[in-house]
Coordinates of C-alpha atoms in Angstrom, one line a residue:
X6 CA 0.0 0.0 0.0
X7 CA 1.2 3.6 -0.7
X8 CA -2.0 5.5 0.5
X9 CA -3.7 4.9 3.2
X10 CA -7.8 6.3 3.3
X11 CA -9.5 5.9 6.7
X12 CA -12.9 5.5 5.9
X13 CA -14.5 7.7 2.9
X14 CA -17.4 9.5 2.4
X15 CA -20.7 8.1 0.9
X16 CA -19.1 8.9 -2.8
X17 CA -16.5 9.7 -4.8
X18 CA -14.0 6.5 -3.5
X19 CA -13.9 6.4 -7.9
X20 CA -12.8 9.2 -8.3
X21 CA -9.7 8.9 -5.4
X22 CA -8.7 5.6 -6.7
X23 CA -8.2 7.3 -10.3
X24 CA -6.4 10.1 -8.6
X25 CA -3.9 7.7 -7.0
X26 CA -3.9 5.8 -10.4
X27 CA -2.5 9.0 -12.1
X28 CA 0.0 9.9 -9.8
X29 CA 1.2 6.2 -9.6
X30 CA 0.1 5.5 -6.2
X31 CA -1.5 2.4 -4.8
X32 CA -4.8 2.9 -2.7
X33 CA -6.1 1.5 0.4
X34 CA -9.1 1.3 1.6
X35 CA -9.4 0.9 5.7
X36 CA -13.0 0.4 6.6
X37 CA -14.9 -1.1 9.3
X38 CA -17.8 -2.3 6.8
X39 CA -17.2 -2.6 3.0
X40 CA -21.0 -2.8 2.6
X41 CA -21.1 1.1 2.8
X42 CA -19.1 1.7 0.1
X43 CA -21.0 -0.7 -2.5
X44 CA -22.3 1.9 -4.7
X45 CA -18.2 2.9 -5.5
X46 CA -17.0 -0.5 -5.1
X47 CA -19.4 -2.2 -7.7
X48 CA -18.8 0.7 -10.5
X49 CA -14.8 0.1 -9.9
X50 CA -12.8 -3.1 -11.0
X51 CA -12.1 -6.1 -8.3
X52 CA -8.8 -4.8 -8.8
X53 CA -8.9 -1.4 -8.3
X54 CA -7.5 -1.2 -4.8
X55 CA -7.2 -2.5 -1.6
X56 CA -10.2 -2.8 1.0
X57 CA -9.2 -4.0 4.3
X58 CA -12.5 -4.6 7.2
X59 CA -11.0 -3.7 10.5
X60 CA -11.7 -1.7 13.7
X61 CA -10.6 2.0 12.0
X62 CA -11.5 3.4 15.9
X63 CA -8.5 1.4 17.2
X64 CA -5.6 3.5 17.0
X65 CA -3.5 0.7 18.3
X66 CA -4.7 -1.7 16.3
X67 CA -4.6 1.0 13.0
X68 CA -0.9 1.3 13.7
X69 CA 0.8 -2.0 14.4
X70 CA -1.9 -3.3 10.9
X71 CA -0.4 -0.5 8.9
X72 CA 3.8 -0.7 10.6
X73 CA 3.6 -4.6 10.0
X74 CA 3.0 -4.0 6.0
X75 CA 5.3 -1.4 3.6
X76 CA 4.8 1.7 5.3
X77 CA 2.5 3.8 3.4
X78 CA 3.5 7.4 2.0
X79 CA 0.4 9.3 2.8
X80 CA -3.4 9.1 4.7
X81 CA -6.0 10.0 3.8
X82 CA -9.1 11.1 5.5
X83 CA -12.4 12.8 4.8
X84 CA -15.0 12.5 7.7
X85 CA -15.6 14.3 10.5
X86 CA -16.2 11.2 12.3
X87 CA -12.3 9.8 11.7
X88 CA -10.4 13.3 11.3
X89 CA -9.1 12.5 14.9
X90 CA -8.3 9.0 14.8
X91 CA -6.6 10.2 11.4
X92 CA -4.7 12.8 13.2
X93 CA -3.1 10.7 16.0
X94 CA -2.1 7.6 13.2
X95 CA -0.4 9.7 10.5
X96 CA 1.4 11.3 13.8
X97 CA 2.7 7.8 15.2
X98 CA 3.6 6.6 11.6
X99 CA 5.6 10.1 10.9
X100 CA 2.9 10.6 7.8
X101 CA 2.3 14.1 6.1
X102 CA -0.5 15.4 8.0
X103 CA -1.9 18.9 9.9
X104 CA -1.1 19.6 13.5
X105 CA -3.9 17.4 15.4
X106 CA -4.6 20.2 17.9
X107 CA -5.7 22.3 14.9
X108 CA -7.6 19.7 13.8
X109 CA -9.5 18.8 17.3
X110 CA -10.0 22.9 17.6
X111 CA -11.6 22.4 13.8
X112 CA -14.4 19.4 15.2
X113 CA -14.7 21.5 18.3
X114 CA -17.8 24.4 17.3
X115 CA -18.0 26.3 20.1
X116 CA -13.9 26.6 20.5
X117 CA -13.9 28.0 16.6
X118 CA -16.8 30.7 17.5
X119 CA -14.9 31.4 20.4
X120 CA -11.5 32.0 18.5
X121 CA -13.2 33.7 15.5
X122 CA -14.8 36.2 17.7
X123 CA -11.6 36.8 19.3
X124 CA -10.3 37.7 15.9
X125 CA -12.6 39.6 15.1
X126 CA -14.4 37.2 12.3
X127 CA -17.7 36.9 13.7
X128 CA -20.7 38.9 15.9
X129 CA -21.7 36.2 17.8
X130 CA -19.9 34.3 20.9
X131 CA -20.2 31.0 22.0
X132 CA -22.0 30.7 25.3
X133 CA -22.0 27.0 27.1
X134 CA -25.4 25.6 28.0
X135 CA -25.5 24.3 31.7
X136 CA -27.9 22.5 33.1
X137 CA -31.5 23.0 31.9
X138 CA -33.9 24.3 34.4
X139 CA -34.8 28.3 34.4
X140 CA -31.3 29.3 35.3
X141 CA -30.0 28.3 32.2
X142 CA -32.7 29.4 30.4
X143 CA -32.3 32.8 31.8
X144 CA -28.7 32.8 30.8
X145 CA -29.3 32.2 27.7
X146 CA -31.7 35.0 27.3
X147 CA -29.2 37.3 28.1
X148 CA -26.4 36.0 26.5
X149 CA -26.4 34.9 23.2
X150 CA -30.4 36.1 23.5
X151 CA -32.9 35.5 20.8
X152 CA -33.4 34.1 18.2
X153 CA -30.8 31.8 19.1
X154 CA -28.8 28.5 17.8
X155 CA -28.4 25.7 20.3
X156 CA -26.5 22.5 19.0
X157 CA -23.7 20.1 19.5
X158 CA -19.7 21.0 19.7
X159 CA -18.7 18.2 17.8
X160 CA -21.9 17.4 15.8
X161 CA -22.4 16.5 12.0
X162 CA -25.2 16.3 9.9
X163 CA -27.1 18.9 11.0
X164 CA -28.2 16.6 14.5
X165 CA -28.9 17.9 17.8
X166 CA -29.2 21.6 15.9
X167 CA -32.4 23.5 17.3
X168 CA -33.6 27.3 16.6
X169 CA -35.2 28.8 19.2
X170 CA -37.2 31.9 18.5
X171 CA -39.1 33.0 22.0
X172 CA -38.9 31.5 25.8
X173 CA -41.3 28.7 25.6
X174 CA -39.1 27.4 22.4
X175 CA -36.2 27.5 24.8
X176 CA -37.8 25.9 27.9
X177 CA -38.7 23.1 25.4
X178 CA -35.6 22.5 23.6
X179 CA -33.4 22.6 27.2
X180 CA -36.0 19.9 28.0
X181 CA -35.4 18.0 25.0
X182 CA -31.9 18.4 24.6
X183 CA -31.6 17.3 28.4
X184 CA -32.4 13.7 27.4
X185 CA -30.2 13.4 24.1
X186 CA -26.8 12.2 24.1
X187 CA -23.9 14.4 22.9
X188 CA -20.7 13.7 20.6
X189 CA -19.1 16.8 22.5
X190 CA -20.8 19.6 24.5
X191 CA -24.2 21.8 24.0
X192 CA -23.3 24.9 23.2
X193 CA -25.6 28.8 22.7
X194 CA -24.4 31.0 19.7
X195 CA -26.5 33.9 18.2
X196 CA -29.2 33.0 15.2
X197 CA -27.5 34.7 11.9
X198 CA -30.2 34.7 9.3
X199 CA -29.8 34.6 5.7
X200 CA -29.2 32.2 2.9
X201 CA -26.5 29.7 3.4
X202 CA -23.9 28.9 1.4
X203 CA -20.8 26.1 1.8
X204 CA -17.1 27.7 0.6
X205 CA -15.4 24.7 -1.1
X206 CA -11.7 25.9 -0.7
X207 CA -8.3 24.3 -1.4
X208 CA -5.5 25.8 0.6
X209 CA -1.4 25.2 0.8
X210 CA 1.3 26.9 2.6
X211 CA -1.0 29.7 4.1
X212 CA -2.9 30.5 1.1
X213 CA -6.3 29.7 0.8
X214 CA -8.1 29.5 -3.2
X215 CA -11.7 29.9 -3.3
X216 CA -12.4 26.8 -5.7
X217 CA -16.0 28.1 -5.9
X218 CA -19.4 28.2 -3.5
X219 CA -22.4 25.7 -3.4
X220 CA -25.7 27.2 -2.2
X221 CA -27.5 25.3 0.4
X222 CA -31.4 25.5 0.3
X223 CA -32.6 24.4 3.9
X224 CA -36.1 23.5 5.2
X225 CA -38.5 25.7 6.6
X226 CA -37.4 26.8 10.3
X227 CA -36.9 25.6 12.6
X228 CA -35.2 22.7 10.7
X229 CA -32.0 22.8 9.3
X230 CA -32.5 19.8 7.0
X231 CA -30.2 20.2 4.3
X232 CA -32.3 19.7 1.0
X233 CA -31.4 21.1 -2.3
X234 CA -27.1 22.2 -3.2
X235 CA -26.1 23.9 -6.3
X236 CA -22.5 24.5 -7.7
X237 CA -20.9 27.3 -9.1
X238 CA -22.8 30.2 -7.3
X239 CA -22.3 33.2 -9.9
X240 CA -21.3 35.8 -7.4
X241 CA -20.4 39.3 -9.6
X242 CA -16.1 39.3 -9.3
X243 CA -15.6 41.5 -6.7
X244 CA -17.8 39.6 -3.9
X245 CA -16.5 36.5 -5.0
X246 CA -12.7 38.2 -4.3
X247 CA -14.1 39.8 -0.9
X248 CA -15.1 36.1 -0.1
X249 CA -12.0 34.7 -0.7
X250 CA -9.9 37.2 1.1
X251 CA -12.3 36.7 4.1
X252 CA -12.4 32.6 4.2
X253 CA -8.5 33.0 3.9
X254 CA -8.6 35.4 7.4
X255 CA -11.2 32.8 8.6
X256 CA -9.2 29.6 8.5
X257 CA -6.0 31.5 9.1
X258 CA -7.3 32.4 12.5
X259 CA -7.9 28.8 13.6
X260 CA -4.6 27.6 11.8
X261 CA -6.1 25.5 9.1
X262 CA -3.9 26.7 6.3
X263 CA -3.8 22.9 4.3
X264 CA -6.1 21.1 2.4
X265 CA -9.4 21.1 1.7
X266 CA -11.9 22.9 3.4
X267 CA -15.9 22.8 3.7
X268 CA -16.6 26.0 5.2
X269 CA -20.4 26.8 5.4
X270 CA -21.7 30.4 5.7
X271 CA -24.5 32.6 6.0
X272 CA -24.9 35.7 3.9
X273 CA -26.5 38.2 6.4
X274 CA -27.5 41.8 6.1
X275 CA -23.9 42.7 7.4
X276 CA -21.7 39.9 5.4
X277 CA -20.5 36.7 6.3
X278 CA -21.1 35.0 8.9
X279 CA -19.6 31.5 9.7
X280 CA -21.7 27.9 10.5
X281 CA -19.0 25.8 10.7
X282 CA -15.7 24.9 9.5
X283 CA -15.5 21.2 8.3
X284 CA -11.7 20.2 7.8
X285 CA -12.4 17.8 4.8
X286 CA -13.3 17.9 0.7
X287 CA -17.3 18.5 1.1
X288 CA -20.1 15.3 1.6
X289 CA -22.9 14.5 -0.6
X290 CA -21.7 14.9 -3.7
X291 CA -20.1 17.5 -3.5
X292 CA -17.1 16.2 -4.5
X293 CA -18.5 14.9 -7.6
X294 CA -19.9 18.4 -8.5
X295 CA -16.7 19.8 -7.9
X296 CA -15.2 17.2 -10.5
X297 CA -17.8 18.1 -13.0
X298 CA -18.2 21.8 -12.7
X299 CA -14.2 22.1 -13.1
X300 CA -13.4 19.6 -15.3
X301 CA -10.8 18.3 -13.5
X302 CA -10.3 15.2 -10.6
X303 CA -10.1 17.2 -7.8
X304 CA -9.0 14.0 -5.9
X305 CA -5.8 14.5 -7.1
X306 CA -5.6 17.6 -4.8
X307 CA -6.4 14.8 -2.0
X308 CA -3.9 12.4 -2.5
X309 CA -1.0 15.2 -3.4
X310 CA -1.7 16.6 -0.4
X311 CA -1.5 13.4 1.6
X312 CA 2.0 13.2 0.1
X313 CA 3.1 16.6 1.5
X314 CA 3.1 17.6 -1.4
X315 CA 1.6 21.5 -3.1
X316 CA -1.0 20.3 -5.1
X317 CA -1.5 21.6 -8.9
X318 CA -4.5 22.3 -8.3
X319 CA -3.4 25.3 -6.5
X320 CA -2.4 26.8 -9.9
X321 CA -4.2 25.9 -12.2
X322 CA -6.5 27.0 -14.2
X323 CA -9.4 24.1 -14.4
X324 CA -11.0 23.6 -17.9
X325 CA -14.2 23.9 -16.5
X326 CA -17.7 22.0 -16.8
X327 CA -21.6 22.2 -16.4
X328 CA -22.5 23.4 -13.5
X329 CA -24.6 20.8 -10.9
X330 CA -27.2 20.8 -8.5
X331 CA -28.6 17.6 -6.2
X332 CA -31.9 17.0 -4.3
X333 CA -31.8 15.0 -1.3
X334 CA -34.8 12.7 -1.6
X335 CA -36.2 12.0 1.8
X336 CA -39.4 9.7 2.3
X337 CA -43.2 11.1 3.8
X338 CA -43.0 9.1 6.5
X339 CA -40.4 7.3 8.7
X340 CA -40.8 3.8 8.5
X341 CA -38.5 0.7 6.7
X342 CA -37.1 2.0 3.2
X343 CA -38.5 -0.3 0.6
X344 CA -37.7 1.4 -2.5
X345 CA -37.8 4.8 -4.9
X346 CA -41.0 4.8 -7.3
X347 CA -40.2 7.0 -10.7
X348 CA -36.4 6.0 -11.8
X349 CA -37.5 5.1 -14.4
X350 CA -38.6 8.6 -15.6
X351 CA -35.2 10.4 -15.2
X352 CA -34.4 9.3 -18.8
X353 CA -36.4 11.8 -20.3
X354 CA -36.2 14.7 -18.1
X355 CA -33.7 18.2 -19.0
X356 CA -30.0 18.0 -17.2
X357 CA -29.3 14.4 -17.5
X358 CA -30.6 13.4 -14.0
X359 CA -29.5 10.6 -11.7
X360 CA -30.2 8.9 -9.1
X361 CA -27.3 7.9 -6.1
X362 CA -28.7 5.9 -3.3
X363 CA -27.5 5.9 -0.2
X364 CA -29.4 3.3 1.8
X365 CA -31.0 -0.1 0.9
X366 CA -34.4 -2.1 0.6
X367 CA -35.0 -2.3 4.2
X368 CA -33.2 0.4 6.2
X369 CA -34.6 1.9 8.8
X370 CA -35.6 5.5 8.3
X371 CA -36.2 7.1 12.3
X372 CA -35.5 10.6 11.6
X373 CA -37.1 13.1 9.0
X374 CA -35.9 16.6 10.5
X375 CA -31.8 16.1 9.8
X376 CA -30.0 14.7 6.9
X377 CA -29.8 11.2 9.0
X378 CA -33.6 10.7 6.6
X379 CA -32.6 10.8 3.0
X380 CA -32.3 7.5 1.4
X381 CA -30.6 9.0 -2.1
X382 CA -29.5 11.9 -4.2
X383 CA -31.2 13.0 -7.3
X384 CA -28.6 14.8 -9.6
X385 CA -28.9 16.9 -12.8
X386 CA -26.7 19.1 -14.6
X387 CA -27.4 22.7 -16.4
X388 CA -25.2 25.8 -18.0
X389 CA -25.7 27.6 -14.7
X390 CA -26.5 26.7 -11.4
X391 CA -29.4 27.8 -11.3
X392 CA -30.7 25.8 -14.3
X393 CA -28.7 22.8 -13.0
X394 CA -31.1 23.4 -9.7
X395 CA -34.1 23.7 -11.9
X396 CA -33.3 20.4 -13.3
X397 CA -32.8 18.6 -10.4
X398 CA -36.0 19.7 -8.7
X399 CA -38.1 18.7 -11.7
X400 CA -36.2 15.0 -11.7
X401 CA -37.0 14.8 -7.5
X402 CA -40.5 16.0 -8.0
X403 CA -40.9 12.8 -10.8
X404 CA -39.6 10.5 -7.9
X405 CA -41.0 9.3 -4.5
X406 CA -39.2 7.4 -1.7
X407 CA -41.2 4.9 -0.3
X408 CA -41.2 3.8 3.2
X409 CA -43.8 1.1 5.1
X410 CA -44.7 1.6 8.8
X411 CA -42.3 -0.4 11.6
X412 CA -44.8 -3.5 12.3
X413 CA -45.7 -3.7 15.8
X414 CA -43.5 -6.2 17.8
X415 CA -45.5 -9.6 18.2
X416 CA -47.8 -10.1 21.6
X417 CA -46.4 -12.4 23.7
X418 CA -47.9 -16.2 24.4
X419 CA -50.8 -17.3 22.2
X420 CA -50.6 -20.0 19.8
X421 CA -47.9 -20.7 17.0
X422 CA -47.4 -18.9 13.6
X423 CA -49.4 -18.3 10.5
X424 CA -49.9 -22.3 10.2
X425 CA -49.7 -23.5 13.3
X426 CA -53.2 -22.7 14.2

C-alpha cells in the first residue's frame, strides 16, 4: 500500500482511486464495513484497490496493521467522524498530515466561535449551556439572547441543531436536549439569518483558493434539513474576491492553512457569517460536482496533499464544466425504506438526472428533521447553477421514496405462527 484512506465518504471513493492511479500510487481502503461503500466499489474493477475490514476506531490496532506492512507514503481522511483517529495515526507513523490540535479545535464548534470572535471574524460568541432548568434558560436569554442557535460541539449532519425563536421554544428545547446524548458539549451561539452557502476551498502553505461556493437550500425553520445544493454560485467578481480574502482570514485564525476545506456560511445583512468549518473535501456529492463543474479530478488535490506535497490544483486553471445541482430525496414518513418509485422517468427529463442511493431495501428511516432521513440523491446538470437546480428539482419531484410503517412487535404467548393454528 502507498496510500492509506481511513474510511470515505458516501461517494467519490472512484474518483480517489483514479487520482492515485495517475500519480502512480496504490490505494487502500481501511474500513470497518465494505458494505457502505457498494455503490463505488461495484462501478470500480475487483482490482482497483485494496479494502481492508477492521476496527478503524482502534488507534492501536490502526498502527501495528499498517507498521507490519510497507509503510505507506500518505493518509487520507475525509470524515468528520475519523479526522481524529486520522490525526493521531499519520502522527505515530511520521505521515504528512496537519497539527492534530488544529484539527480537534476544527471538530470543536464552540472553541472556533470562540476564537473567531476573538479575531474579530464573527458577531456572535459562543455561550456553554448548563444545566436545563430556568437558570439556564435565563442565561441564555441574556447571552447569546434571541433568536438563538443551540447544537452540538462536535456534531455532523445537522443533529442535535435546534432554533429557538421566544422563551417557551427555549424551555422546550433545554428539555429535549436534556435527554439526548452528545458527541461533544451543547453549546448557545446567536441566530445569523440569511441564505447559506458552503465555501469549497483548497489551501497550501498559508494560502487559501476559493475553488467556488455551493448554495444550500434548507427546510422551513426551525429545521435545518439540508435539502437542495447547487454549484458554481455566480457571485459578480468583486464579492467573490471579498469572499476569498475573508475565508483566507477565517481559516487562518484557527490555523487550518492545508487542504481542503468545507466551510459553510450565512450571507446576512452585514456579510458573512460562519456555521461551521469542516476540515475535509465537502459530503454529498459534493465532490463529484466539484469534479464536473471544473473539469478536473479534484482527488488528485487529496492524494497530493497526503504526500506533503503543493497540489497543482493550486495553480491551475481548471478547464471547467456544467454546472450541478442535487436534491436529497427523503421519504413522507419514517418507516422501513422499501424502494424509490419514478427511476424510471429520469431518462427523459432536461440535465441528465441521476439517481445515487444511499441506503438499501430495508433500512430503517427514524428521523425526518436532519439529513440522517434521506435514502438518495437525485442529480442533474445545467449551463448555470441555477438551471442545474431547476433540473434537479423537476427530476426529485418525478420521484418518490417509499417507506412502510415499523410492524408492531409480536404479543407475547398465544398460539404458533401463520400455520400453526
Amino acid at each position: 500500500m502507498s496510500i492509506v484512506c481511513l474510511e470515505s465518504l458516501t461517494f467519490g471513493l472512484g474518483h480517489l482511486v483514479r487520482a492515485a492511479d495517475a500519480l502512480g500510487e496504490r490505494l487502500t481502503l481501511l474500513t470497518r464495513d465494505r458494505s457502505y461503500y457498494t455503490y463505488e466499489l461495484e462501478r470500480l474493477p475487483a482490482e482497483a484497490l485494496d479494502v481492508v475490514e477492521t476496527d478503524t476506531f482502534d488507534v492501536d490496532g490502526l498502527t501495528a496493521l499498517l507498521e507490519r506492512s510497507p509503510r505507506p507514503r500518505g493518509l487520507i481522511s475525509s470524515t468528520d467522524t475519523w479526522t481524529l483517529v486520522a490525526a493521531e495515526l499519520a502522527e505515530r507513523l511520521g505521515l504528512p498530515g496537519l497539527d492534530p490540535a488544529v484539527l480537534r479545535l476544527t471538530r470543536d464548534k464552540s472553541a472556533v466561535r470562540r476564537r473567531l470572535y476573538e479575531a474579530g471574524l464573527t458577531r456572535g460568541r459562543a455561550v456553554p449551556v448548563t444545566g436545563a432548568g430556568p437558570e439556564a434558560a435565563e442565561a441564555l436569554l441574556k447571552e447569546p439572547g434571541l433568536p438563538a442557535v443551540l447544537k452540538d460541539t462536535a456534531g455532523t449532519g445537522s443533529q442535535n441543531v435546534w432554533l429557538v425563536r421566544d422563551p417557551a421554544e427555549l424551555d422546550a428545547v433545554l428539555a429535549e436536549a436534556a435527554r439526548r446524548e452528545f458527541r461533544g458539549r451543547l453549546f448557545a451561539e446567536p441566530y445569523f439569518a440569511g441564505p447559506v452557502y458552503s465555501a469549497e476551498t483548497l489551501g497550501w502553505d498559508g494560502r487559501t483558493r476559493l475553488l467556488g461556493v455551493s448554495s444550500r437550500l434548507m427546510s422551513p425553520e426551525p429545521y435545518f434539513r439540508e435539502e437542495i445544493t447547487a454549484f458554481p454560485v455566480a457571485f459578480p467578481e468583486p464579492r467573490r474576491a471579498a469572499l476569498e480574502r475573508w475565508l483566507g482570514d477565517v481559516l487562518a485564525a484557527v490555523g487550518y492553512t492545508d487542504r481542503f476545506a468545507h466551510v459553510e456560511f450565512v450571507l446576512t445583512a452585514d456579510g458573512p457569517e460562519i456555521v461551521e468549518i469542516n476540515p475535509r473535501i465537502g459530503g454529498a456529492l459534493v465532490g463529484e460536482g466539484l469534479c464536473r463543474a471544473l473539469g478536473v479530478n479534484v482527488y488528485e488535490a487529496l492524494v497530493e496533499a497526503a504526500l506533503g506535497r503543493r497540489p497543482a490544483l493550486m495553480d491551475a486553471e481548471p478547464p471547467g464544466g456544467p454546472a450541478v445541482a442535487f436534491v436529497l430525496g427523503y421519504p413522507a414518513a419514517p418507516g422501513v425504506f422499501t424502494g424509490v418509485a419514478g427511476l424510471e422517468r429520469l431518462a427523459g427529463l432536461p440535465g441528465s438526472p441521476a439517481w445515487y442511493p444511499v441506503r438499501s431495501v430495508g433500512d430503517p428511516v427514524e428521523h425526518l428533521a436532519d439529513s440522517r432521513g434521506y435514502a438518495g440523491i437525485v442529480y442533474a446538470e445545467g449551463e448555470t447553477a441555477e438551471l442545474a437546480t431547476h433540473h434537479a428539482v423537476a427530476a426529485a419531484n418525478a420521484l418518490r421514496v417509499l417507506t412502510e410503517p415499523v410492524a408492531p412487535p409480536a404479543a407475547a404467548g398465544g398460539g404458533g405462527g401463520a400455520d400453526g393454528g
